[in-house]
Coordinates of C-alpha atoms in Angstrom, one line a residue:
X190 CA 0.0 0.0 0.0
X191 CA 0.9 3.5 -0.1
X192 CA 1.0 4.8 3.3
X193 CA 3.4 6.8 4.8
X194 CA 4.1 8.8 8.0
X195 CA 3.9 11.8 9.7
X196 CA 7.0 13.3 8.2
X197 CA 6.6 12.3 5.0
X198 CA 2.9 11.6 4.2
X199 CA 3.5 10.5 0.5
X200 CA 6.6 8.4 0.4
X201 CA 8.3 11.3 -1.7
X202 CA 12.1 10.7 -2.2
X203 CA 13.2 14.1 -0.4
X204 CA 14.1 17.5 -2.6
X205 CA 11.3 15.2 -5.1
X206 CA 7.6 16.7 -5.7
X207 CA 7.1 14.4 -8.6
X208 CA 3.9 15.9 -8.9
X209 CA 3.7 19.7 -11.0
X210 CA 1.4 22.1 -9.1
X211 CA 1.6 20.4 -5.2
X212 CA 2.0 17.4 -3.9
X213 CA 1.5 14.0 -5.7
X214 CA -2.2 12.6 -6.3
X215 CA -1.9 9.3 -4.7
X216 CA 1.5 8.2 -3.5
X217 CA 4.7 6.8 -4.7
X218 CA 5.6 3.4 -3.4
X219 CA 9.9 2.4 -2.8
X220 CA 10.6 5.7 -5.2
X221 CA 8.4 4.8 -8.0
X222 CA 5.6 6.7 -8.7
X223 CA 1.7 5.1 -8.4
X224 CA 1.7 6.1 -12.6
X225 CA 5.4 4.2 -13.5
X226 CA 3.5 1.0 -12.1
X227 CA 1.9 -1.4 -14.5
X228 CA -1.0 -0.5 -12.6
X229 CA -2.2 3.2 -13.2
X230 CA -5.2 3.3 -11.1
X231 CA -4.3 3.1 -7.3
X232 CA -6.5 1.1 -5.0
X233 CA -8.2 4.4 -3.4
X234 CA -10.1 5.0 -6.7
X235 CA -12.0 1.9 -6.2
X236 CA -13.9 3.8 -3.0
X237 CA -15.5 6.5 -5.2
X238 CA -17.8 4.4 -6.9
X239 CA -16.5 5.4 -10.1
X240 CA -15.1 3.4 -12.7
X241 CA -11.8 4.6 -14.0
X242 CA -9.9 3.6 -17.5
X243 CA -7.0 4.4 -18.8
X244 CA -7.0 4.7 -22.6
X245 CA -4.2 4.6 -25.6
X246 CA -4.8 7.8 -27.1
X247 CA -3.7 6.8 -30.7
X248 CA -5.7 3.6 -30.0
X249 CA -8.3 3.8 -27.7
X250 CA -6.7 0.7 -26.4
X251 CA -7.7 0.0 -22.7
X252 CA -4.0 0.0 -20.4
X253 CA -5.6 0.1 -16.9
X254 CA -8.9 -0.4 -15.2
X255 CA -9.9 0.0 -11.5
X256 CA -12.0 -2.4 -9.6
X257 CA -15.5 -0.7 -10.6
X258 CA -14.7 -1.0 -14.2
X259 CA -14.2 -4.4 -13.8
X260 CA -17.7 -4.5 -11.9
X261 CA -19.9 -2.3 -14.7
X262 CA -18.0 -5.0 -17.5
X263 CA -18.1 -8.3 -15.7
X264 CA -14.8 -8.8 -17.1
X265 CA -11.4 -8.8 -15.1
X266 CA -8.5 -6.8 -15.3
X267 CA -6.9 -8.5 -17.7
X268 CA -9.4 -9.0 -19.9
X269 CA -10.1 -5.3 -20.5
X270 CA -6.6 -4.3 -21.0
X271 CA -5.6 -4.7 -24.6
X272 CA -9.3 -4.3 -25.8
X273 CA -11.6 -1.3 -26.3
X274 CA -14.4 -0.3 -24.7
X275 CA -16.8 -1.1 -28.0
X276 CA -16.3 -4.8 -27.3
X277 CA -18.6 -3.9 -24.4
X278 CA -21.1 -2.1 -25.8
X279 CA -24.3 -3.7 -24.4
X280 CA -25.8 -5.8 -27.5
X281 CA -28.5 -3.3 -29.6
X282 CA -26.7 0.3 -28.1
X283 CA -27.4 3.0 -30.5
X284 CA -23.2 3.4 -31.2
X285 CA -21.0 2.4 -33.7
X286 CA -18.3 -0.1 -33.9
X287 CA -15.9 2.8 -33.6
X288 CA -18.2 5.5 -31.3
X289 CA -15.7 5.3 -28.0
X290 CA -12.7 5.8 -30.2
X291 CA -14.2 8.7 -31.8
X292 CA -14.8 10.1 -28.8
X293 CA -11.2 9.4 -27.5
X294 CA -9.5 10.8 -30.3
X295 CA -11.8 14.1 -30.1
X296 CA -10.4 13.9 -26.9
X297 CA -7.0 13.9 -27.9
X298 CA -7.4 16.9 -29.9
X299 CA -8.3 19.2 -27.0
X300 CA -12.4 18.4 -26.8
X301 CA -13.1 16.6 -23.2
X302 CA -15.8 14.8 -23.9
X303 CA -19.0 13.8 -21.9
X304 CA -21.5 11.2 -23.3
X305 CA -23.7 8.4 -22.3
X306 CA -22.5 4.6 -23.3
X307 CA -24.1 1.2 -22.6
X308 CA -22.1 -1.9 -21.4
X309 CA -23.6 -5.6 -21.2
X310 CA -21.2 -8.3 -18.8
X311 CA -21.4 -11.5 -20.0
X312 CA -24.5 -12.4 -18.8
X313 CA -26.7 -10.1 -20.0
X314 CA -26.7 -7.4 -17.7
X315 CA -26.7 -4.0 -19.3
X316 CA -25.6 -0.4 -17.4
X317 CA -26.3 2.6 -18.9
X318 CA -23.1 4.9 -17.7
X319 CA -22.2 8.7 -17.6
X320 CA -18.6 9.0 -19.5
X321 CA -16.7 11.7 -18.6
X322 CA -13.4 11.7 -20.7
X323 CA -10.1 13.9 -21.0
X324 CA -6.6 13.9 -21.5
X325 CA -3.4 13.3 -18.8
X326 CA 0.5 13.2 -19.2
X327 CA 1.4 9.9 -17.0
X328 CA 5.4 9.9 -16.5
X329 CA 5.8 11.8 -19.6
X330 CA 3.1 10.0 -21.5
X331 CA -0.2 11.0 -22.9
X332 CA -3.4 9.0 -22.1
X333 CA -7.2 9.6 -22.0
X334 CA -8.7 8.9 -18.6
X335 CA -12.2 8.1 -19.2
X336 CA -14.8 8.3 -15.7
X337 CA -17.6 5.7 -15.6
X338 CA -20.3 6.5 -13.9
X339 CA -23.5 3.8 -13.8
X340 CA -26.6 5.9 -14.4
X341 CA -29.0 3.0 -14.8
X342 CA -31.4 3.5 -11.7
X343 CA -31.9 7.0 -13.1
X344 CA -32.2 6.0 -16.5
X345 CA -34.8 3.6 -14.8
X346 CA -36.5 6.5 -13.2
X347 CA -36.7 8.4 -16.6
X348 CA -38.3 5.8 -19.2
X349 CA -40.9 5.5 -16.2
X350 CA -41.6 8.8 -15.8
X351 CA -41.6 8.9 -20.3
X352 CA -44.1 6.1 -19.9
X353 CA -46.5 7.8 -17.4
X354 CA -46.2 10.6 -19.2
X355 CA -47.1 9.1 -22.4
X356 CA -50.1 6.8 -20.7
X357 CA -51.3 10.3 -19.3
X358 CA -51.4 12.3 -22.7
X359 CA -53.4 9.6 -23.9
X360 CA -55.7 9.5 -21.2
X361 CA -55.9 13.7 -22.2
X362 CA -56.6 12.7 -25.8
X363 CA -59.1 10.4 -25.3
X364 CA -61.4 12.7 -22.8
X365 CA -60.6 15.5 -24.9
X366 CA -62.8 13.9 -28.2

């Protein structure tokens, strides 16, 4: 784990910041930055209740997930890494074969992008998520961070309250004749 002490609450090497602007986001573990580990996403992310990729941005190839991504997918690390997120797209989603990496690479050209995406695990179940994306330098590297959030008991709440509403303008029409 990270931890650290009351001196030296981060673990930085001393006369290091490692971080531009403060100090580091997370922690650095025996001198090596959270970001230099094959693992980009530390542990803590997994708290927020957000899922959290890491993205090629030349690619759209997935290089780390955290622990909620692997919840909203049904698929394990390892799985997702190597792949994109369109092999996810829940089965009948209004995208393209190529929507996420669209999105990524407007992304990369300086347009954060926020859109709404559908994932299926592998047995069946669908989420309908809030994407947040943007664009991070990682140890000297460029990647797009993309921000899962699962939306699907609000989506829920909405396509009820469309259906009501559309049961109730036909219940207008009809004692309107």
């Amino acid at each position: 784990g990270c931890g650290g002490d009351a001196q030296n609450p981060w673990h930085v090497p001393p006369g290091e910041t490692g971080w531009h602007g403060g100090p580091p986001p997370f922690c650095a573990v025996g001198g090596v930055w959270w970001w230099s580990m094959p693992q980009f996403i530390p542990p803590l992310c997994d708290d927020l209740e957000v899922g959290i990729s890491v993205h090629d941005p030349h690619t759209g190839v997935i290089e780390s997930v955290n622990e909620r991504v692997e919840i909203l997918t049904g698929q394990p690390e390892a799985a997702l890494c190597g792949t994109t997120m369109e092999a996810y797209a829940a089965a009948g989603a209004t995208t393209t074969p190529d929507a996420f990496y669209k999105q990524i690479q407007a992304t990369t050209d300086g347009e954060p992008q926020r859109f709404e995406w559908a994932v299926a695990t592998p047995d069946g179940q669908v989420s309908q998520l809030r994407v947040r994306l943007s664009t991070t330098t990682l140890d000297g590297e460029q990647y797009v961070v993309a921000e899962l959030q699962d939306i699907t008991p609000e989506q829920d709440r909405i396509d009820r309250l469309k259906t009501q509403e559309s049961v109730l303008r036909r219940f207008h029409e009809l004692a309107s004749q």
